[in-house]
């Protein structure tokens, strides 16, 4: 499984320069606009969303799917390694957001801006968007396994659009009755359940494929 995970990580190296330049641009821009953490959150979600589907595309281009099972590896192991890659990617994005929080504090000290105390609500609000990354992975991975990289990507976009519409509707209905911390706890629970069910579904889909 470690070898399969490393293969997916190598794919990421092909785009690291693009992501680095994009990240530097948003960080510099955010300092000018005094909104660093929003930029970091955007970058994190972009990386988590795009890089999650990247291994499926490269496996398709390299024809890896056609001979991967010639090696002594089970379909369950292959699927689990892809979900492990998703978790590693999510961890990197979470770390990036923590760095963003530190940058905000440094920015306040350097430019003597009004200090906003770090509270549970504040931290919850800043890291809450990141948990849409494992939810997006939970939605996209089974679709990728079922329909392939190209066709599956179209279904993923439609599914994510529906999820966003539902989330916005729920927020509008509940409005001020909910807090960021309660939403975060709920989102973490939903993400864990969806991730486990998604992995089981992907294993089932992959096992039914005829190689």
Short mmCIF file of C-alpha atoms in Angstrom, two decimals:
data_model
loop_
_atom_site.label_atom_id
_atom_site.label_comp_id
_atom_site.label_asym_id
_atom_site.label_seq_id
_atom_site.Cartn_x
_atom_site.Cartn_y
_atom_site.Cartn_z
CA UNK A 1 0.00 0.00 0.00
CA UNK A 2 2.91 2.36 0.73
CA UNK A 3 4.15 1.94 -2.84
CA UNK A 4 0.72 2.78 -4.24
CA UNK A 5 0.49 5.82 -1.97
CA UNK A 6 3.93 6.98 -3.10
CA UNK A 7 2.84 6.63 -6.74
CA UNK A 8 -0.05 9.04 -6.14
CA UNK A 9 2.23 11.47 -4.30
CA UNK A 10 4.62 11.48 -7.28
CA UNK A 11 1.73 12.64 -9.46
CA UNK A 12 1.43 15.73 -7.28
CA UNK A 13 5.02 16.71 -8.05
CA UNK A 14 4.00 17.44 -11.63
CA UNK A 15 1.96 20.46 -10.51
CA UNK A 16 3.85 21.73 -7.46
CA UNK A 17 5.27 24.78 -9.27
CA UNK A 18 1.82 25.89 -10.40
CA UNK A 19 0.38 25.49 -6.92
CA UNK A 20 3.35 27.29 -5.34
CA UNK A 21 3.02 30.32 -7.63
CA UNK A 22 -0.73 30.40 -7.14
CA UNK A 23 -0.31 30.17 -3.36
CA UNK A 24 2.27 32.98 -3.23
CA UNK A 25 0.00 35.20 -5.31
CA UNK A 26 -2.98 34.68 -3.01
CA UNK A 27 -0.93 35.12 0.15
CA UNK A 28 0.56 38.41 -1.09
CA UNK A 29 -2.83 39.61 -2.29
CA UNK A 30 -4.43 38.64 1.01
CA UNK A 31 -1.90 40.73 2.97
CA UNK A 32 -2.86 43.76 0.89
CA UNK A 33 -6.55 43.07 1.46
CA UNK A 34 -6.05 42.03 5.12
CA UNK A 35 -7.82 38.73 4.48
CA UNK A 36 -5.03 36.17 4.64
CA UNK A 37 -6.99 33.28 6.08
CA UNK A 38 -9.67 33.44 3.38
CA UNK A 39 -7.00 33.15 0.72
CA UNK A 40 -5.35 30.21 2.48
CA UNK A 41 -8.72 28.46 2.84
CA UNK A 42 -9.39 28.96 -0.87
CA UNK A 43 -5.97 27.58 -1.80
CA UNK A 44 -6.45 24.59 0.50
CA UNK A 45 -9.83 23.69 -0.97
CA UNK A 46 -8.46 24.13 -4.49
CA UNK A 47 -5.54 21.81 -3.77
CA UNK A 48 -7.70 19.27 -1.95
CA UNK A 49 -10.34 19.20 -4.67
CA UNK A 50 -8.12 19.13 -7.74
CA UNK A 51 -5.33 16.92 -6.44
CA UNK A 52 -7.82 14.34 -5.14
CA UNK A 53 -8.89 13.56 -8.71
CA UNK A 54 -5.42 13.95 -10.23
CA UNK A 55 -4.28 10.30 -9.64
CA UNK A 56 -7.37 8.99 -11.47
CA UNK A 57 -6.52 11.09 -14.52
CA UNK A 58 -2.84 10.11 -14.56
CA UNK A 59 -3.69 6.43 -14.03
CA UNK A 60 -5.94 6.71 -17.08
CA UNK A 61 -3.34 8.48 -19.23
CA UNK A 62 -0.55 6.08 -18.27
CA UNK A 63 -2.78 2.99 -18.72
CA UNK A 64 -1.89 1.99 -15.16
CA UNK A 65 -5.37 0.54 -14.64
CA UNK A 66 -4.72 -2.05 -17.32
CA UNK A 67 -1.79 -3.77 -15.61
CA UNK A 68 -1.82 -2.77 -11.93
CA UNK A 69 -3.35 -6.07 -10.89
CA UNK A 70 -0.54 -7.96 -12.55
CA UNK A 71 1.28 -7.14 -9.32
CA UNK A 72 0.53 -9.02 -6.08
CA UNK A 73 -1.96 -6.45 -4.82
CA UNK A 74 -5.68 -6.80 -4.13
CA UNK A 75 -8.41 -4.47 -5.35
CA UNK A 76 -9.25 -3.61 -1.74
CA UNK A 77 -5.66 -2.51 -1.13
CA UNK A 78 -5.64 -0.37 -4.26
CA UNK A 79 -8.83 1.43 -3.23
CA UNK A 80 -7.72 1.86 0.38
CA UNK A 81 -4.41 3.38 -0.76
CA UNK A 82 -6.31 5.96 -2.81
CA UNK A 83 -8.41 6.92 0.20
CA UNK A 84 -5.27 7.07 2.34
CA UNK A 85 -3.85 9.46 -0.24
CA UNK A 86 -7.00 11.54 0.17
CA UNK A 87 -6.49 11.71 3.93
CA UNK A 88 -2.83 12.68 3.53
CA UNK A 89 -3.88 15.42 1.13
CA UNK A 90 -6.51 16.63 3.59
CA UNK A 91 -3.88 16.68 6.34
CA UNK A 92 -1.61 18.84 4.18
CA UNK A 93 -4.46 21.26 3.50
CA UNK A 94 -5.29 21.39 7.20
CA UNK A 95 -1.66 22.16 7.99
CA UNK A 96 -1.68 24.89 5.34
CA UNK A 97 -4.68 26.47 7.02
CA UNK A 98 -2.96 26.37 10.42
CA UNK A 99 -0.06 28.22 8.82
CA UNK A 100 -2.62 30.71 7.56
CA UNK A 101 -3.88 31.29 11.09
CA UNK A 102 -0.31 31.97 12.23
CA UNK A 103 0.21 34.38 9.32
CA UNK A 104 -2.83 36.33 10.41
CA UNK A 105 -1.37 36.77 13.91
CA UNK A 106 2.00 37.80 12.47
CA UNK A 107 0.26 40.26 10.19
CA UNK A 108 -1.54 41.80 13.18
CA UNK A 109 1.75 42.19 15.07
CA UNK A 110 3.62 43.68 12.11
CA UNK A 111 0.97 46.14 11.03
CA UNK A 112 -0.57 46.79 14.48
CA UNK A 113 -4.06 46.05 13.28
CA UNK A 114 -6.96 45.60 15.73
CA UNK A 115 -6.43 42.36 17.57
CA UNK A 116 -9.15 39.74 17.27
CA UNK A 117 -8.97 37.21 20.11
CA UNK A 118 -8.62 33.58 19.09
CA UNK A 119 -11.77 31.83 20.25
CA UNK A 120 -13.34 28.45 19.53
CA UNK A 121 -15.83 30.12 17.24
CA UNK A 122 -13.05 31.91 15.36
CA UNK A 123 -10.96 28.77 14.84
CA UNK A 124 -14.06 26.75 13.94
CA UNK A 125 -15.08 29.31 11.33
CA UNK A 126 -11.63 29.26 9.73
CA UNK A 127 -11.11 25.50 9.48
CA UNK A 128 -14.74 24.60 8.80
CA UNK A 129 -14.48 24.95 4.98
CA UNK A 130 -11.62 22.42 4.90
CA UNK A 131 -13.90 19.55 5.89
CA UNK A 132 -15.63 19.89 2.56
CA UNK A 133 -12.45 18.34 1.12
CA UNK A 134 -13.04 14.80 2.52
CA UNK A 135 -16.74 15.20 1.67
CA UNK A 136 -15.80 16.04 -1.93
CA UNK A 137 -13.46 13.06 -1.96
CA UNK A 138 -16.18 10.81 -0.60
CA UNK A 139 -18.45 11.91 -3.44
CA UNK A 140 -15.89 11.91 -6.24
CA UNK A 141 -13.96 8.68 -5.61
CA UNK A 142 -16.85 6.22 -6.20
CA UNK A 143 -17.88 8.19 -9.30
CA UNK A 144 -14.32 8.03 -10.60
CA UNK A 145 -14.14 4.29 -10.00
CA UNK A 146 -17.53 3.73 -11.61
CA UNK A 147 -17.38 6.02 -14.66
CA UNK A 148 -13.67 6.67 -15.14
CA UNK A 149 -11.63 9.86 -14.85
CA UNK A 150 -13.14 11.92 -17.67
CA UNK A 151 -16.82 11.06 -17.40
CA UNK A 152 -16.67 10.80 -13.63
CA UNK A 153 -15.37 14.38 -13.36
CA UNK A 154 -18.56 15.69 -14.96
CA UNK A 155 -20.72 13.82 -12.46
CA UNK A 156 -18.55 15.10 -9.61
CA UNK A 157 -19.12 18.72 -10.63
CA UNK A 158 -22.88 18.17 -10.71
CA UNK A 159 -22.88 16.36 -7.34
CA UNK A 160 -20.79 19.06 -5.64
CA UNK A 161 -23.06 21.78 -7.05
CA UNK A 162 -26.05 20.03 -5.48
CA UNK A 163 -24.24 19.70 -2.13
CA UNK A 164 -23.33 23.40 -2.13
CA UNK A 165 -26.94 24.34 -2.89
CA UNK A 166 -28.18 22.17 -0.01
CA UNK A 167 -25.64 23.65 2.44
CA UNK A 168 -26.55 27.22 1.47
CA UNK A 169 -30.24 26.44 1.88
CA UNK A 170 -29.70 24.94 5.35
CA UNK A 171 -27.65 27.97 6.46
CA UNK A 172 -30.35 30.35 5.25
CA UNK A 173 -33.09 28.41 7.05
CA UNK A 174 -31.27 28.13 10.39
CA UNK A 175 -29.49 31.48 10.16
CA UNK A 176 -28.31 32.74 13.55
CA UNK A 177 -29.62 29.70 15.40
CA UNK A 178 -26.41 27.76 14.71
CA UNK A 179 -22.81 28.40 15.75
CA UNK A 180 -19.60 27.68 13.84
CA UNK A 181 -18.46 25.15 16.43
CA UNK A 182 -21.71 23.15 16.20
CA UNK A 183 -21.56 23.22 12.41
CA UNK A 184 -17.93 22.05 12.53
CA UNK A 185 -18.77 19.12 14.82
CA UNK A 186 -21.65 18.13 12.56
CA UNK A 187 -19.51 18.45 9.45
CA UNK A 188 -16.74 16.31 10.95
CA UNK A 189 -19.24 13.58 11.78
CA UNK A 190 -20.79 13.73 8.31
CA UNK A 191 -17.34 13.64 6.69
CA UNK A 192 -16.24 10.56 8.68
CA UNK A 193 -19.44 8.63 7.91
CA UNK A 194 -19.40 9.59 4.23
CA UNK A 195 -15.70 8.70 3.90
CA UNK A 196 -16.16 5.21 5.35
CA UNK A 197 -19.29 4.48 3.30
CA UNK A 198 -17.62 5.89 0.19
CA UNK A 199 -14.59 3.64 0.63
CA UNK A 200 -16.79 0.55 1.04
CA UNK A 201 -18.75 1.52 -2.07
CA UNK A 202 -15.57 2.07 -4.09
CA UNK A 203 -14.21 -1.32 -3.02
CA UNK A 204 -17.47 -2.93 -4.12
CA UNK A 205 -17.37 -1.13 -7.50
CA UNK A 206 -13.74 -2.06 -8.13
CA UNK A 207 -14.26 -5.71 -7.24
CA UNK A 208 -17.08 -5.99 -9.78
CA UNK A 209 -14.87 -4.78 -12.61
CA UNK A 210 -13.56 -7.42 -15.00
CA UNK A 211 -9.86 -6.98 -15.61
#
